[in-house]
Short mmCIF file of C-alpha atoms in Angstrom, two decimals:
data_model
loop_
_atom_site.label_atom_id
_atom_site.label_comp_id
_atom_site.label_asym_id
_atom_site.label_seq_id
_atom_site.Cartn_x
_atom_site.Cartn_y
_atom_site.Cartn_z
CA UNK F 1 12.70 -5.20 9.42
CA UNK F 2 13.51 -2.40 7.61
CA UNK F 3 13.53 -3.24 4.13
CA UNK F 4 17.49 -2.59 3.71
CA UNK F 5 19.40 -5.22 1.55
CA UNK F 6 22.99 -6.12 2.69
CA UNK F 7 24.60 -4.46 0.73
CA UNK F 8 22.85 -0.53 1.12
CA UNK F 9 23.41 -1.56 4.95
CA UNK F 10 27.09 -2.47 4.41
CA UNK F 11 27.63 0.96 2.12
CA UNK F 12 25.92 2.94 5.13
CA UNK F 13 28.41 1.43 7.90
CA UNK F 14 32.34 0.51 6.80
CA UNK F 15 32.77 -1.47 9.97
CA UNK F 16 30.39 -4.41 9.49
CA UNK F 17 33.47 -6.05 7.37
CA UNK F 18 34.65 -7.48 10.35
CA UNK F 19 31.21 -8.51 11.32
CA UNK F 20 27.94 -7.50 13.58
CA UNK F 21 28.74 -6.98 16.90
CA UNK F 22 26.90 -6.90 20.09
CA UNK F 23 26.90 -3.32 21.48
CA UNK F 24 27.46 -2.02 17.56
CA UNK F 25 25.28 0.98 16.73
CA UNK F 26 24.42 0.51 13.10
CA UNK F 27 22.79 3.54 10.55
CA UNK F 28 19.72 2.62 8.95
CA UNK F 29 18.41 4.82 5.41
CA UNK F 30 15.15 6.30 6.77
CA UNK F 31 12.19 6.15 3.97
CA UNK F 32 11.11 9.63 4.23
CA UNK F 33 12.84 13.03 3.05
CA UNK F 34 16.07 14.21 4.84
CA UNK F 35 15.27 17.42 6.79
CA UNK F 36 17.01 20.54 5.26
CA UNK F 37 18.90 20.91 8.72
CA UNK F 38 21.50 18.13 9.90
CA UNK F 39 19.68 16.21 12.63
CA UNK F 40 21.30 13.63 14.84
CA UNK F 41 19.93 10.23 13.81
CA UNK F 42 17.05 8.88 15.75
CA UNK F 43 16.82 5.21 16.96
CA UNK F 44 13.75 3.12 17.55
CA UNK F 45 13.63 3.71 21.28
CA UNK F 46 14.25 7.14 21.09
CA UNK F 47 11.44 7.63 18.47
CA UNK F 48 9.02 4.91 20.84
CA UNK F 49 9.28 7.41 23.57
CA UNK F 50 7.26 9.87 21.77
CA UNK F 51 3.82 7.89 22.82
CA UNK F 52 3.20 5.18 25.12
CA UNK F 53 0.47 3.52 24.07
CA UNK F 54 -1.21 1.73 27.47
CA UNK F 55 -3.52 -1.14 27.14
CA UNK F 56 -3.94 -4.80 28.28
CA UNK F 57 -5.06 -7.74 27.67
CA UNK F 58 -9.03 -8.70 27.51
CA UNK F 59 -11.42 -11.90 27.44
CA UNK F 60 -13.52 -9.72 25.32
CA UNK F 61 -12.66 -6.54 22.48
CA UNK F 62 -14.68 -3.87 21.72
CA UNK F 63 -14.44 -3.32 17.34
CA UNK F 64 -16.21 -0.46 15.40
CA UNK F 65 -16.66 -0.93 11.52
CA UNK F 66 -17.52 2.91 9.53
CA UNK F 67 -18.87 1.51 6.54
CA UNK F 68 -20.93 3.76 3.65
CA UNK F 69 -23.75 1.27 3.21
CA UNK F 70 -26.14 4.04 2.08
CA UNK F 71 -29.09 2.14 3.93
CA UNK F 72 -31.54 4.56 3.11
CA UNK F 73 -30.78 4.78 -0.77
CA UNK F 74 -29.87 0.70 -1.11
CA UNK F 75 -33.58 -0.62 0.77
CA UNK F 76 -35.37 0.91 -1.55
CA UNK F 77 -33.63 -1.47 -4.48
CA UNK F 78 -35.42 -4.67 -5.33
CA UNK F 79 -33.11 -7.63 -4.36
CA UNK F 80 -35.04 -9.84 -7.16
CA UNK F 81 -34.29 -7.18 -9.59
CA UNK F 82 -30.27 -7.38 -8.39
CA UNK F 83 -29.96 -11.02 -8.51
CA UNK F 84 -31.73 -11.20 -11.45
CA UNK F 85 -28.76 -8.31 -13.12
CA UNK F 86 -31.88 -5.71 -13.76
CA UNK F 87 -30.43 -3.45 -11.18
CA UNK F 88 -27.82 -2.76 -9.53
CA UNK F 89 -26.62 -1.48 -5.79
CA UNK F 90 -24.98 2.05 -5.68
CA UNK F 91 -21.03 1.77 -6.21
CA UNK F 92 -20.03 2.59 -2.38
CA UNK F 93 -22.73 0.61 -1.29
CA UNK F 94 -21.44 -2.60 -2.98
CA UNK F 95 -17.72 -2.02 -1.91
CA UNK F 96 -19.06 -2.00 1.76
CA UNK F 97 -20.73 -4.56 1.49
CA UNK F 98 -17.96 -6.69 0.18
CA UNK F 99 -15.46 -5.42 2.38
CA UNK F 100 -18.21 -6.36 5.52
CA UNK F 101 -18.03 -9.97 4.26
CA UNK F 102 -14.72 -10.19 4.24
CA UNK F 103 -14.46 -8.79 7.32
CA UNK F 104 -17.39 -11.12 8.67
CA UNK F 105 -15.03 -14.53 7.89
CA UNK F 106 -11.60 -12.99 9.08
CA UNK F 107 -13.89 -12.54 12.27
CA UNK F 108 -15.16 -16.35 12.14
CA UNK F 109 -11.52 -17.37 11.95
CA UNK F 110 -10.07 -15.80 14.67
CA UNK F 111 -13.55 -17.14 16.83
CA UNK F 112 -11.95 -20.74 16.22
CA UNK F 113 -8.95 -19.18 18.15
CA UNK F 114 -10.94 -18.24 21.25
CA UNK F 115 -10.61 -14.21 19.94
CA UNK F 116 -13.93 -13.40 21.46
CA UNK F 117 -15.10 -9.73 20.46
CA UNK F 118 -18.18 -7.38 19.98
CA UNK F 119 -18.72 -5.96 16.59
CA UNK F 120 -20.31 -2.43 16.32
CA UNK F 121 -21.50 -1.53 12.83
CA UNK F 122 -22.20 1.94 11.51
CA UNK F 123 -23.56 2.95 8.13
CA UNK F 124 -21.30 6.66 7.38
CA UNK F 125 -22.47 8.81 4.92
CA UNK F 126 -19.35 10.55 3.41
CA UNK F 127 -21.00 13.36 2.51
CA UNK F 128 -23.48 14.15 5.73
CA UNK F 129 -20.78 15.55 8.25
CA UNK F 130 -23.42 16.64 10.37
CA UNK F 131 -24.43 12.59 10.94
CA UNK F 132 -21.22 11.79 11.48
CA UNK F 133 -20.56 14.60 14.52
CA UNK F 134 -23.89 12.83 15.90
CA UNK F 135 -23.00 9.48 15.55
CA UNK F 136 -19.87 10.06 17.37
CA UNK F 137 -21.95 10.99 20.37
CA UNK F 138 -22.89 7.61 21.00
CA UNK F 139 -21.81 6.47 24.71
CA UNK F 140 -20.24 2.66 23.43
CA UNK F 141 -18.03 4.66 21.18
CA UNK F 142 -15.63 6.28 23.80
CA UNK F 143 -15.13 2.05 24.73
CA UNK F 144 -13.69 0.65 21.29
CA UNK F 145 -10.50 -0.90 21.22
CA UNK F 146 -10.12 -0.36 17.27
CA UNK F 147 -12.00 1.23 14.96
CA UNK F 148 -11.99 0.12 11.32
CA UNK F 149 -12.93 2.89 8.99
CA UNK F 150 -14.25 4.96 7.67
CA UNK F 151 -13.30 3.98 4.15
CA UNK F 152 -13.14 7.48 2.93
CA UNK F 153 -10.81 11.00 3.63
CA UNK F 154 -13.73 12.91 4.25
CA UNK F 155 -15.74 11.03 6.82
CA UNK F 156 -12.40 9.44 8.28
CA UNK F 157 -11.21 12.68 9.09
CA UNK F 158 -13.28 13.53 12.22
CA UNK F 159 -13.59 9.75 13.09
CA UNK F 160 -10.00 9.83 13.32
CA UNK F 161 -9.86 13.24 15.62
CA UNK F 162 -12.17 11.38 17.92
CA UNK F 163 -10.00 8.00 18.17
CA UNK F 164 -6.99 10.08 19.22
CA UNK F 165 -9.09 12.30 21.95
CA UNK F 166 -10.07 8.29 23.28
CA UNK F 167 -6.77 6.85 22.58
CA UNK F 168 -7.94 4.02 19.90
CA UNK F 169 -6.33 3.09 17.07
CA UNK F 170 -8.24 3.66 13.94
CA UNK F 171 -7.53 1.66 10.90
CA UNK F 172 -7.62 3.70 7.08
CA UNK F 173 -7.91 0.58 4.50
CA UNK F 174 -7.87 3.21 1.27
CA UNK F 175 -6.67 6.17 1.56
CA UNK F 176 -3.62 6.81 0.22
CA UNK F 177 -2.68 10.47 1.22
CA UNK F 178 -0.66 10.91 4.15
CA UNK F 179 -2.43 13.78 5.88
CA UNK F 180 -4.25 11.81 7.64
CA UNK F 181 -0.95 10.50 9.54
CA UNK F 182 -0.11 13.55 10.50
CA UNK F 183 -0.35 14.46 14.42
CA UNK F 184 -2.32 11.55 15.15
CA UNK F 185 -0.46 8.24 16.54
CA UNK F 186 -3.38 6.16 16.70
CA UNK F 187 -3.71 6.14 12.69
CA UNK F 188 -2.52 3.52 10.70
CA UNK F 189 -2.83 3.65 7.06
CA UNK F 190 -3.26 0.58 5.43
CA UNK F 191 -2.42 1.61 1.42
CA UNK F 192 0.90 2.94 0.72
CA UNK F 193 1.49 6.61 -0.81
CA UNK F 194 2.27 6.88 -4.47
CA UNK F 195 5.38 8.70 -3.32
CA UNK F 196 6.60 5.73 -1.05
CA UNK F 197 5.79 3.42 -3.73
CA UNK F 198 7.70 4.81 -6.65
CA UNK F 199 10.79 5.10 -3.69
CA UNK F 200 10.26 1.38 -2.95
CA UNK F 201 10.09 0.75 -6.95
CA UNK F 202 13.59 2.94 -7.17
CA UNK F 203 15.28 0.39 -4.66
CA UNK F 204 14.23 -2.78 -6.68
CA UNK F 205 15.39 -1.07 -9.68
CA UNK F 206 18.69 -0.03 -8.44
CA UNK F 207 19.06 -3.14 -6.57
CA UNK F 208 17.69 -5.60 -9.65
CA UNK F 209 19.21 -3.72 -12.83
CA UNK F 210 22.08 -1.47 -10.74
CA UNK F 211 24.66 -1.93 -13.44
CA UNK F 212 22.48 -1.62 -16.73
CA UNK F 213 21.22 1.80 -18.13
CA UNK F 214 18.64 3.51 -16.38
CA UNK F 215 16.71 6.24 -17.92
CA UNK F 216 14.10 8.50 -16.41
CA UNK F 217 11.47 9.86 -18.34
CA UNK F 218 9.24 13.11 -16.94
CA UNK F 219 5.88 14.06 -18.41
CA UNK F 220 6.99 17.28 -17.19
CA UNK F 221 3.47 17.82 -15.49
CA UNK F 222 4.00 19.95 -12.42
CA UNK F 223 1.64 17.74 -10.09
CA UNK F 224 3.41 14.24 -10.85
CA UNK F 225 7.10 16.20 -10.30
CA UNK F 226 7.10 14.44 -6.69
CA UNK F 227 7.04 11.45 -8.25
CA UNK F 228 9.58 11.73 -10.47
CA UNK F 229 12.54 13.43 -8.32
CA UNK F 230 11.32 10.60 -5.36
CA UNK F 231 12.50 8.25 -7.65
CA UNK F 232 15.74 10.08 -9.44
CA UNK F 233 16.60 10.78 -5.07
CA UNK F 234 16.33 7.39 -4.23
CA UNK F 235 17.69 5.55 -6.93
CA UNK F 236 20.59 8.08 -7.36
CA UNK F 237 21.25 7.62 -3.59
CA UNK F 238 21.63 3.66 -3.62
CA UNK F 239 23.84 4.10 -6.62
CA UNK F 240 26.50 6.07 -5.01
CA UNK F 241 26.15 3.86 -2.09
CA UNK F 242 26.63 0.87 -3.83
CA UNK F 243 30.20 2.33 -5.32
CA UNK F 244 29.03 3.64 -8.95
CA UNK F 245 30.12 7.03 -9.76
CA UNK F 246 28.27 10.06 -9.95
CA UNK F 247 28.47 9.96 -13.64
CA UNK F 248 27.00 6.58 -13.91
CA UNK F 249 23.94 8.17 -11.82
CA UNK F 250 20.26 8.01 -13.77
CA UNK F 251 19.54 9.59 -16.89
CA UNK F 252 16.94 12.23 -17.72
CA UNK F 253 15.09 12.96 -20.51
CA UNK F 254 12.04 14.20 -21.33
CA UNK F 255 10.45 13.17 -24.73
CA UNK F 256 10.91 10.03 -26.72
CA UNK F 257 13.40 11.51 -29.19
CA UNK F 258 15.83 12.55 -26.29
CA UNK F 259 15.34 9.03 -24.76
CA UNK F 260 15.91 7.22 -28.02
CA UNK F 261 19.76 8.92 -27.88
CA UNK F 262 20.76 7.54 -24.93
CA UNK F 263 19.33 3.83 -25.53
CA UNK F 264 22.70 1.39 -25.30
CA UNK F 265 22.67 -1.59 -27.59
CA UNK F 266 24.85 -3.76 -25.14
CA UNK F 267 22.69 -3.42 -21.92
CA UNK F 268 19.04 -3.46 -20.74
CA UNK F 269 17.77 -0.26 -21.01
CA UNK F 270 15.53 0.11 -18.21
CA UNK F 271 13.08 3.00 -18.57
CA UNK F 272 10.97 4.86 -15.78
CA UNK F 273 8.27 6.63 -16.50
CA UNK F 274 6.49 7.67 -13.07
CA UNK F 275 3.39 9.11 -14.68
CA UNK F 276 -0.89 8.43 -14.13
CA UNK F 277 -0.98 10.53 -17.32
CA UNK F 278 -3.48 8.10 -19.51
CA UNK F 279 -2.95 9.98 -22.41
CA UNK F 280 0.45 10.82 -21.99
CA UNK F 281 1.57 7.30 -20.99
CA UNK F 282 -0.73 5.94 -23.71
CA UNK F 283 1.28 7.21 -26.63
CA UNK F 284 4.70 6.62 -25.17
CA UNK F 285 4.25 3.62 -24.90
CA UNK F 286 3.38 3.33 -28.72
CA UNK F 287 6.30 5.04 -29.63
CA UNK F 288 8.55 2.95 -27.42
CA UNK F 289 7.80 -0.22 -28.43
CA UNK F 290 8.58 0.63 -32.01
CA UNK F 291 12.23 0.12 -30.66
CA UNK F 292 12.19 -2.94 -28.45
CA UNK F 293 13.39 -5.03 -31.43
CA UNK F 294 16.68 -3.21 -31.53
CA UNK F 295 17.11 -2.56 -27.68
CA UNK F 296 16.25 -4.44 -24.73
CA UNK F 297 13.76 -2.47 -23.17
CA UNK F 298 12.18 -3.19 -19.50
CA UNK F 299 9.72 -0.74 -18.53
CA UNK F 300 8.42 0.69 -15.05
CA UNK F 301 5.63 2.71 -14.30
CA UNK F 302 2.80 3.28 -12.06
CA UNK F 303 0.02 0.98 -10.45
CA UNK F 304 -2.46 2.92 -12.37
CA UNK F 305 -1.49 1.39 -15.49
CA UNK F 306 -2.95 -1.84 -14.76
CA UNK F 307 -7.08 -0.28 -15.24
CA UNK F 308 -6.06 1.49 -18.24
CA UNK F 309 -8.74 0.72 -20.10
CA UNK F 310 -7.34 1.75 -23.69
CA UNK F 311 -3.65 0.47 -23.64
CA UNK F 312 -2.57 -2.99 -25.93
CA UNK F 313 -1.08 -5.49 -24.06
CA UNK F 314 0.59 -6.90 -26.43
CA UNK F 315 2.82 -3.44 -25.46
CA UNK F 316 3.03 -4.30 -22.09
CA UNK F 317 4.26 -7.98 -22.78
CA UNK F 318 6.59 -6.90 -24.84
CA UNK F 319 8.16 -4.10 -23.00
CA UNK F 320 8.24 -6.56 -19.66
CA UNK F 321 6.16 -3.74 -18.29
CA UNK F 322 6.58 -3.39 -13.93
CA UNK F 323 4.67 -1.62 -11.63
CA UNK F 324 4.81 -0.91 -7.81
CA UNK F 325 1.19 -1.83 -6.37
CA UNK F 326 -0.12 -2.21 -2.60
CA UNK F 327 -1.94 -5.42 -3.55
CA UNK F 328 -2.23 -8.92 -5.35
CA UNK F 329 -4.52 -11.68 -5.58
CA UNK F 330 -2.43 -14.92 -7.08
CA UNK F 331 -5.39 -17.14 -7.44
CA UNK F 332 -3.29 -20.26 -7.34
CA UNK F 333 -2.41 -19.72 -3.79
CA UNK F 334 -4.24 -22.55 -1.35
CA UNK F 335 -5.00 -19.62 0.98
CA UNK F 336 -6.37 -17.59 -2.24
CA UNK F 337 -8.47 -21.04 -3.01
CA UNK F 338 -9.24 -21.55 0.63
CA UNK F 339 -10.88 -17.70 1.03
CA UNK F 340 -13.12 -18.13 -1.94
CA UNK F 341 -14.23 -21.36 -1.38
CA UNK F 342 -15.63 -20.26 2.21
CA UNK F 343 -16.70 -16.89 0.90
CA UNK F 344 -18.45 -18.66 -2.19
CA UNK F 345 -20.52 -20.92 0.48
CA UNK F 346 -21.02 -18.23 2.82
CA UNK F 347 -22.14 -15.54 0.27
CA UNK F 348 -23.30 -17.22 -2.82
CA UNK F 349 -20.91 -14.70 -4.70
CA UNK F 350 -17.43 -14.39 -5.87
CA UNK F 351 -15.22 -11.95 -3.92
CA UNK F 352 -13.99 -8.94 -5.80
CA UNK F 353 -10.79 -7.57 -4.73
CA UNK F 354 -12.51 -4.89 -1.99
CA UNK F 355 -13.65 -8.65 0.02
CA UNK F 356 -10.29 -9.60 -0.11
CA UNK F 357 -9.15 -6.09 1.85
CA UNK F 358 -11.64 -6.63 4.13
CA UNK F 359 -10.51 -10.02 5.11
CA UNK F 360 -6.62 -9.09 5.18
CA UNK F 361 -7.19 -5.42 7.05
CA UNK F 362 -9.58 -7.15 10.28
CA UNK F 363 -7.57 -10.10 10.19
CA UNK F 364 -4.55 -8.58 10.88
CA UNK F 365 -5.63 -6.27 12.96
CA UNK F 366 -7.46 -8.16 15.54
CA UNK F 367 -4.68 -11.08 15.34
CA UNK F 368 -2.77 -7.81 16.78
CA UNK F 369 -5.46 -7.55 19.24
CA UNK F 370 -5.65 -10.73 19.90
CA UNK F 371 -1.52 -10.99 20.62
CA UNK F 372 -0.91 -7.74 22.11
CA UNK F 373 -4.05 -6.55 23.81
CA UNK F 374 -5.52 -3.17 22.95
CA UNK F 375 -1.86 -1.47 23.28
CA UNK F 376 -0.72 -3.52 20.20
CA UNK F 377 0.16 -0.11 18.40
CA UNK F 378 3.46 -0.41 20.43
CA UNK F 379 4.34 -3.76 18.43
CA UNK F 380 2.65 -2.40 14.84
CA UNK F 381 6.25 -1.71 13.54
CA UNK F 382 7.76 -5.21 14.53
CA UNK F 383 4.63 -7.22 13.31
CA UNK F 384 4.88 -8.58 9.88
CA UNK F 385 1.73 -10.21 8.24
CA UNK F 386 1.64 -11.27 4.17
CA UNK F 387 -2.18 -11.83 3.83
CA UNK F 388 -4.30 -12.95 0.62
CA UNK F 389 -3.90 -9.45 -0.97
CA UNK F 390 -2.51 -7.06 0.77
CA UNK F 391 1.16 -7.12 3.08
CA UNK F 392 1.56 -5.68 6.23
CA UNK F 393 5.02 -4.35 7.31
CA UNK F 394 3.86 -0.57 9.26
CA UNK F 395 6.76 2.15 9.89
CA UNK F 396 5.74 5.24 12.30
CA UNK F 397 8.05 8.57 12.30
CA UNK F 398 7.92 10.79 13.55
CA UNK F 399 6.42 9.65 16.55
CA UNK F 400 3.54 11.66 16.91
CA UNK F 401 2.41 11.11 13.79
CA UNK F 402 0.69 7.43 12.42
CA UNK F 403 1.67 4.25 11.09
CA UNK F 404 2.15 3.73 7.40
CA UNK F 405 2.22 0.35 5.74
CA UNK F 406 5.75 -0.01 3.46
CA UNK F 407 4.71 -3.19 1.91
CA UNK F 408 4.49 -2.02 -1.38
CA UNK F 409 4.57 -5.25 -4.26
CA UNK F 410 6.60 -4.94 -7.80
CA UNK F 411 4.71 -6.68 -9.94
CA UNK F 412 5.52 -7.19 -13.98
CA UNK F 413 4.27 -8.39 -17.22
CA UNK F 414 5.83 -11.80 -18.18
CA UNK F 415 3.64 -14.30 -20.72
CA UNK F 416 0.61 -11.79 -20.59
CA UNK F 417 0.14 -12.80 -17.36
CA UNK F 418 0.75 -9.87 -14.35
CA UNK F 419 3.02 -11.55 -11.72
CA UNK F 420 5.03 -11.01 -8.45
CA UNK F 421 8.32 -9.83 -9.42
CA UNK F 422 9.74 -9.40 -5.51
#
C-alpha cells in the first residue's frame, strides 16, 4: 500500500524480527519532505479525520467532462479537407477529442455493468476566464458527482475552487504541478510531479543497484536543483537504512571530467543525471558513451528524454538508458489489443496516447463511483487500479490538501526497444 519494500520497512522498525504482530504500531517513510520541526508521526486515521467526505450510493451519477474543444475555431475546418490530410484540427482541439473517445468507451464498459450515469459535456476555453466564471453558473453544475477536467492549470483552477465550495471531487488528468493540491481535498491529480518521480526513481535505484557505485551528476541549473537533492535525499536515506555507511552514500560531481574519476572498473557504475536540459543532456550523453567500453555504465534520467527529438539511440541502447515516467502503452498486452480494436471500429482511427488517458482516468474513476458511491474519495488511497497506460495508486497528506497519484513507472532501454523495468 505504501510502496515500502521489506527491507526499508524492517530498517525503520527493529522489532519486526520476531514478526508482525496484532496491536504492533509500525513507522512508515512518508513520500514528502520532513518538516524542519520534529512532529509526532501521523497515522492514516488520524490524517482521515481531517475531511469526511459524505456521499451514498445512487441508481444514477451525475459526470461533468471540461474539455478545450475550441468549437468555434474547429467548425469552421473542412472535415473532407482533414480526412483527406489537407488540414488539420488545432492541437488542443485534437487532444480533446481523443481523450472524449476514450472516455466515451470506458463509459460503454462500465454500461455493461449496470453503471448507469448522465454525461455533461463542456467545451473550456483556457484562455477566456470570463466563460469559464459563466459557465460555472449553470444550475446542473452544483449536482455533479465528479467532474473530469479541465485538462489545463489555468482553466482548472477556478473549476476546481467551485468543486470544493460543492463538495465534488474533480479529477486533473495532466497537470503535473502540485499547487493545485493544495487546500483543496476534493482534487486528485492524476500525473505524478517530476519531484515525486525522480524520489520514486531514487528508491528503485537504491533498491535495484544498492551495492554498486552510484554517481550523481548536476547540470548545476538553479531551477532543476529540486530535482537533484530529491534524489541525493532519498537515495542517501535508503542507504543508511539499509546498513551502508555514510561514506558509501552517493557521489557528486558535476562535469564529465569529475565523473570520469570516480568511475570503478569492478562495479556498475550507475549514473543519475536528473536534468530536462536538451542541450545539456544532449552532449553528456556523447561524452559518456565514449567510456561504456571500459566501464559498465547504466544510466538514469528524466521522462523527458524519451521526445528528444535530436539524441542517437544507439546512445541510449548502449548506456541501458532508464527513466521514471507516469505512463506506458505495451502494445502486446490483450487489454492494449482489446482497446484498439474497439476504438479502431468505433472511431475509424488509431488511438494516440491522450485516448488511452481518457479511457484509464473515467474508467477508474467511475469504477470508484460505481463501488463506493459519490463519497469514494474516502477509499481513493486504498484503491489500486493498473489500467492500459496509466497506474493508479493515490496518497493524500496532509489532509486538507488533494490526492496525488504515486504510480510512477521505471522504464529502460534494452534491445532498442523502451520497456517496463518495475
Amino acid at each position: 500500500k505504501y510502496n515500502v519494500s521489506n527491507e526499508r520497512l524492517k530498517a525503520l522498525n527493529p522489532e519486526l524480527k520476531d514478526g508482525l504482530k496484532i496491536g504492533q504500531q509500525l513507522k512508515v517513510p512518508s513520500p514528502y519532505p520532513k518538516a524542519k520541526s520534529t512532529v509526532a508521526p501521523v497515522s492514516e486515521t488520524e490524517v482521515k479525520q481531517g475531511v469526511v467526505y459524505t456521499g451514498e450510493l445512487k441508481s444514477e451519477y451525475n459526470i461533468a467532462l471540461f474539455l478545450p474543444f475550441n468549437i468555434d475555431e474547429a467548425n469552421p475546418v473542412d472535415a473532407e479537407k482533414i480526412s483527406s490530410g489537407n488540414a488539420e484540427l488545432g492541437n488542443k482541439t485534437s487532444i480533446a477529442l481523443q481523450f472524449y473517445e476514450g472516455a466515451l468507451l470506458a463509459i460503454d464498459s462500465l454500461k455493461k455493468l449496470k453503471f448507469n450515469a448522465k454525461i455533461f459535456v463542456y467545451d473550456v476555453d483556457d484562455k477566456d476566464s470570463t466563460a469559464i466564471m459563466t459557465l460555472l453558473k449553470r444550475p446542473e453544475l452544483t449536482k455533479m458527482d465528479l467532474i473530469i477536467g479541465p485538462l489545463y492549470g489555468s482553466s482548472f483552477m477556478p473549476v476546481a475552487k467551485f468543486a470544493k465550495e460543492h463538495t465534488i471531487p474533480i479529477v486533473s488528468p495532466f497537470t503535473q504541478v502540485n499547487k493545485i493540491l493544495f487546500n483543496n481535498p476534493y482534487v486528485c491529480k492524476v500525473s505524478p510531479s517530476v519531484n515525486l518521480q525522480v524520489e520514486q526513481m531514487a528508491h528503485f535505484v537504491t533498491d535495484t543497484f544498492r551495492t554498486q557505485n552510484i554517481i550523481l551528476v548536476s547540470s548545476q541549473n538553479m531551477r532543476e536543483a529540486p530535482f537533484f537533492n530529491a534524489f541525493r535525499k532519498t537515495a542517501n536515506e535508503n542507504l543508511l537504512k539499509a546498513g551502508r555507511a555514510a561514506s558509501d552514500s552517493v557521489k557528486l560531481v558535476f562535469n564529465i571530467n569529475a565523473l570520469q574519476s570516480m568511475l570503478h572498473t569492478e562495479k556498475i557504475n550507475v549514473v543519475v543525471l536528473p536534468s530536462n536540459n536538451q542541450s545539456f543532456v544532449s552532449d553528456f550523453i556523447s561524452k559518456l558513451n565514449v567510456l561504456h567500453d571500459k566501464y559498465k555504465i547504466v544510466l538514469f534520467g528524466m521522462q523527458s528524454w524519451i521526445a528528444y527529438d535530436n539524441m542517437d539511440y544507439e546512445y541510449f541502447n548502449e548506456l541501458a538508458v532508464h527513466v521514471p515516467s507516469s505512463n506506458f502503452i505495451d502494445y502486446e498486452k490483450p487489454a492494449t489489443k482489446n482497446f484498439m480494436k474497439k476504438y479502431q471500429e468505433r472511431f475509424k482511427t488509431d488511438p494516440d496516447i491522450y485516448g488511452f488517458q481518457g479511457y484509464d482516468v473515467t474508467y477508474y474513476f467511475l469504477s470508484a463511483l460505481k463501488k463506493s458511491g459519490s463519497g469514494f474519495l474516502n477509499d481513493l488511497s486504498t484503491n489500486y487500479y493498473n489500467g492500459i497506460e496509466t497506474g493508479f495508486h493515490f496518497s493524500q497528506f496532509p489532509s486538507d490538501c488533494g490526492f496525488e497519484n504515486k504510480s510512477v513507472l521505471i522504464l529502460k532501454y534494452q534491445n532498442y526497444q523502451l520497456i517496463k523495468a518495475n
